[in-house]
Structures are given as C-alpha cells and as structure tokens.
CSV table of C-alpha atoms in Angstrom, one decimal:
chain,number,residue,atom,x,y,z
A,18,MET,CA,41.7,53.0,72.9
A,19,ARG,CA,44.5,53.5,70.4
A,20,ARG,CA,42.7,51.5,67.7
A,21,SER,CA,39.6,53.8,68.1
A,22,LEU,CA,41.8,56.9,68.0
A,23,VAL,CA,43.3,55.8,64.8
A,24,VAL,CA,39.9,55.0,63.3
A,25,LEU,CA,38.5,58.3,64.5
A,26,MET,CA,41.7,60.1,63.0
A,27,ALA,CA,41.2,58.3,59.6
A,28,LEU,CA,37.6,59.0,59.5
A,29,SER,CA,38.4,62.8,60.1
A,30,ILE,CA,40.9,62.9,57.3
A,31,ALA,CA,38.4,61.1,55.1
A,32,VAL,CA,35.7,63.8,55.8
A,33,LEU,CA,38.1,66.7,55.5
A,34,GLY,CA,39.3,65.4,52.2
A,35,CYS,CA,35.8,65.1,50.7
A,36,SER,CA,35.1,68.8,51.6
A,37,THR,CA,34.0,70.8,48.5
A,38,SER,CA,34.6,74.2,50.1
A,39,ASP,CA,37.6,74.9,47.8
A,40,ARG,CA,37.1,72.4,44.8
A,41,SER,CA,34.6,72.0,42.1
A,42,ARG,CA,32.8,68.8,41.9
A,43,SER,CA,31.0,69.2,38.7
A,44,THR,CA,31.5,66.9,35.8
A,45,THR,CA,30.7,67.2,32.0
A,46,THR,CA,31.0,65.1,29.0
A,47,SER,CA,31.8,67.9,26.6
A,48,SER,CA,35.1,67.6,24.9
A,49,THR,CA,35.5,71.3,24.0
A,50,GLY,CA,37.4,73.0,26.6
A,51,SER,CA,35.4,71.7,29.6
A,52,THR,CA,36.8,70.2,32.5
A,53,GLY,CA,35.8,67.3,34.9
A,54,VAL,CA,36.5,66.7,38.5
A,55,GLY,CA,39.4,68.5,40.0
A,56,GLY,CA,40.2,70.5,36.9
A,57,VAL,CA,41.1,67.3,34.8
A,58,PRO,CA,39.8,67.6,31.2
A,59,ALA,CA,36.7,65.8,30.5
A,60,VAL,CA,36.6,62.8,28.2
A,61,ARG,CA,33.9,61.9,25.8
A,62,LEU,CA,33.1,58.3,25.1
A,63,THR,CA,32.0,57.2,21.6
A,64,GLN,CA,30.8,53.6,21.0
A,65,LEU,CA,32.6,52.0,17.9
A,66,THR,CA,31.3,48.6,18.0
A,67,THR,CA,29.9,45.8,20.4
A,68,THR,CA,31.8,42.8,21.4
A,69,ASP,CA,31.2,39.9,23.8
A,70,GLU,CA,33.3,40.1,27.0
A,71,PRO,CA,36.3,41.9,25.9
A,72,ILE,CA,39.4,41.5,28.1
A,73,ALA,CA,42.1,43.4,26.5
A,74,LEU,CA,42.8,46.0,23.7
A,75,LEU,CA,46.1,45.5,22.0
A,76,THR,CA,47.9,47.9,19.6
A,77,HIS,CA,50.1,46.5,17.0
A,78,PRO,CA,53.4,48.5,17.6
A,79,ARG,CA,54.2,49.0,14.0
A,80,SER,CA,51.0,49.2,12.1
A,81,LYS,CA,49.0,50.7,15.0
A,82,ILE,CA,46.0,48.5,14.2
A,83,ARG,CA,44.1,47.7,17.2
A,84,TYR,CA,42.9,44.3,18.3
A,85,VAL,CA,40.1,43.2,20.7
A,86,ALA,CA,40.7,40.1,22.8
A,87,GLU,CA,37.5,38.3,23.9
A,88,ARG,CA,37.3,35.9,26.9
A,89,ALA,CA,35.8,33.2,24.7
A,90,GLY,CA,39.1,33.1,23.1
A,91,ILE,CA,38.9,35.1,20.0
A,92,ILE,CA,41.2,38.1,18.9
A,93,ARG,CA,39.9,40.4,16.2
A,94,PRO,CA,41.0,43.7,14.7
A,95,LEU,CA,39.1,46.8,15.3
A,96,GLU,CA,38.3,48.2,11.8
A,97,GLN,CA,36.8,51.8,12.0
A,98,ASP,CA,33.4,50.9,13.4
A,99,ARG,CA,33.3,47.2,13.5
A,100,LEU,CA,35.2,44.1,14.4
A,101,GLY,CA,37.1,42.3,11.6
A,102,PRO,CA,37.3,38.5,11.2
A,103,PRO,CA,39.4,36.6,14.0
A,104,VAL,CA,43.1,36.7,13.7
A,105,LEU,CA,43.2,34.0,16.3
A,106,ASP,CA,40.5,31.6,17.5
A,107,LEU,CA,41.1,29.6,20.7
A,108,SER,CA,37.5,28.9,21.5
A,109,SER,CA,37.9,25.3,20.9
A,110,ARG,CA,40.9,25.2,23.5
A,111,THR,CA,39.3,27.1,26.3
A,112,ASN,CA,36.1,27.5,28.4
A,113,ALA,CA,34.9,31.1,29.4
A,114,GLN,CA,32.8,29.7,32.3
A,115,GLY,CA,33.3,31.6,35.6
A,116,GLU,CA,36.7,33.1,35.7
A,117,ARG,CA,38.2,31.2,32.9
A,118,GLY,CA,38.8,31.8,29.3
A,119,LEU,CA,41.2,34.0,27.4
A,120,LEU,CA,42.8,36.1,30.0
A,121,GLY,CA,45.5,38.2,28.5
A,122,SER,CA,47.5,38.8,25.2
A,123,ALA,CA,50.5,40.7,24.1
A,124,PHE,CA,52.7,41.2,21.1
A,125,ALA,CA,56.5,40.3,21.2
A,126,PRO,CA,58.5,43.5,20.8
A,127,ASP,CA,59.6,42.5,17.2
A,128,VAL,CA,55.9,41.7,16.5
A,129,THR,CA,56.8,38.4,15.0
A,130,TRP,CA,54.9,36.6,17.9
A,131,LEU,CA,51.4,36.9,19.6
A,132,TYR,CA,51.4,35.6,23.1
A,133,VAL,CA,48.2,34.6,24.8
A,134,HIS,CA,47.4,33.7,28.4
A,135,TYR,CA,44.3,31.5,28.8
A,136,THR,CA,42.8,28.5,30.8
A,137,ASN,CA,42.6,25.3,28.9
A,138,LEU,CA,39.7,22.9,28.9
A,139,ASP,CA,40.9,21.4,32.0
A,140,GLY,CA,41.1,24.8,33.6
A,141,ASP,CA,44.9,25.0,33.8
A,142,THR,CA,46.8,28.0,32.9
A,143,ARG,CA,48.6,28.3,29.5
A,144,VAL,CA,50.6,30.8,27.9
A,145,ASP,CA,51.4,30.0,24.2
A,146,ALA,CA,53.1,31.9,21.5
A,147,PHE,CA,51.7,32.0,17.8
A,148,PRO,CA,53.8,33.2,14.9
A,149,PHE,CA,52.3,36.5,13.8
A,150,ALA,CA,52.6,37.9,10.1
A,151,GLU,CA,50.4,39.7,7.6
A,152,GLY,CA,47.7,40.3,10.4
A,153,ARG,CA,47.2,36.8,11.3
A,154,ALA,CA,48.3,34.4,13.9
A,155,ASP,CA,49.5,30.9,12.8
A,156,VAL,CA,47.7,28.3,15.0
A,157,GLY,CA,49.8,25.4,13.4
A,158,GLY,CA,52.9,27.3,14.6
A,159,ARG,CA,52.0,27.4,18.4
A,160,ARG,CA,54.7,27.2,20.8
A,161,GLU,CA,54.0,26.3,24.6
A,162,ILE,CA,55.7,28.8,26.8
A,163,LEU,CA,54.1,27.8,30.1
A,164,THR,CA,51.7,25.2,31.5
A,165,GLN,CA,50.5,25.6,35.2
A,166,ASP,CA,48.1,23.3,37.0
A,167,ARG,CA,45.4,25.1,38.7
A,168,PRO,CA,43.8,23.7,41.8
A,169,PHE,CA,40.6,25.6,41.7
A,170,ALA,CA,38.4,27.3,38.9
A,171,ASN,CA,38.7,30.8,40.1
A,172,HIS,CA,41.2,33.6,41.1
A,173,ASN,CA,42.9,33.3,37.7
A,174,GLY,CA,45.2,36.1,36.8
A,175,GLY,CA,45.1,37.8,33.4
A,176,ALA,CA,47.7,40.4,32.8
A,177,LEU,CA,50.1,39.7,30.1
A,178,ILE,CA,52.5,42.3,28.9
A,179,THR,CA,55.9,42.6,27.3
A,180,GLY,CA,58.0,45.1,29.2
A,181,PRO,CA,60.3,47.7,28.0
A,182,ASP,CA,63.1,45.2,28.6
A,183,GLY,CA,61.6,42.9,26.0
A,184,LEU,CA,60.6,40.3,28.6
A,185,LEU,CA,57.2,38.7,29.0
A,186,TYR,CA,55.4,39.5,32.4
A,187,LEU,CA,52.4,37.4,33.6
A,188,GLY,CA,50.0,37.8,36.3
A,189,LEU,CA,48.8,34.3,37.5
A,190,GLY,CA,46.4,35.2,40.3
A,191,ASP,CA,46.5,33.2,43.4
A,192,GLY,CA,44.7,30.2,42.3
A,193,GLY,CA,42.8,30.0,45.6
A,194,SER,CA,39.2,29.1,46.2
A,195,GLN,CA,36.8,30.9,48.3
A,196,GLY,CA,38.6,31.7,51.7
A,197,ASP,CA,41.9,31.2,49.9
A,198,PRO,CA,42.9,27.9,51.2
C-alpha cells in the first residue's frame, strides 16, 4: 500500500510539473532576442566542420585555440571552419572498437603537458602525458601517468580534467560487463 501511494504521489507531481497553464512551451532557433523553453535565451547552432567520433573539445588556456579530440586517438586544432593537422596521433596505440579508444584529454594548468586518457591495444586504461609546445605534442617525450588493467571491454570512463586546484581528475568507469559482475 505504501509503495503504491508513493508511486501515485510521484506521478501526480510529475503530471502537475508538466502542466503548461502558466508557462510557454514554444522554442525557437533565432538568436536575436528570442527565448526558448522557460524564458531561457535560444541558441543557434552553426556547423563549423565535420569530424569522426569527437569525444572532447579542449581550449588552450593561453592561446584560446580549440582542439577536437577524436575517439580514434587523434587530436586536431579547430581552425576557423576546418580541422588542422593532428597535434597528437595515438591511432597506432589504441583501438576505437566498442567503448574503447581515446576517452578524454586535458591540458596541464601551465600548458606544458597534454594529458590523454585512452584504452591501449590490449583494452587497458592508460593516462599518458605528452610535452606540449608550439601547438604540438611530443610523442617521444611521453610519460606514463597511470596504467590500469580492465577485465572487460566496456564500461570505460572518459572524463579527464585538471581542476582549479591544479590536480588531474579521471573518471575510470566501473569496468564491468553486462550485468556488472
């Protein structure tokens, strides 16, 4: 009885919350003074370029150049309306099958290192750091930060960020298989 009462109350709240009696539900794509849902300003999207399986957009903290990270293991600068040549290519070190590949990337606070989170060819998690200067990562200067065996090919994390405290934060995922053994 209690469980059905809680469910009924939750459904009632959800139905009342969806009522449109005092709110506008219209949306627009115009960017000139129009509003979207709930009075929030509308957003207009403009296609700049196309890319294969982008997983992250990084902004260089000093130069403000934007970089697109692709799951295949390639990071490229976004140059106006096209992608530039790779600044880092890990495609020979990773396999972008299933839930694997390049999973995350971040700059060090002083921008001297580019950190990447990816699965290696064995499917294990790697976090490596590459010296970064003059808009390029030096593959020969790679430093291994973390290696973690993965028991299954799925449920890999991805998030890799440097926090305001200057530390590197990583989302590993649970590493489980179907049914999370």
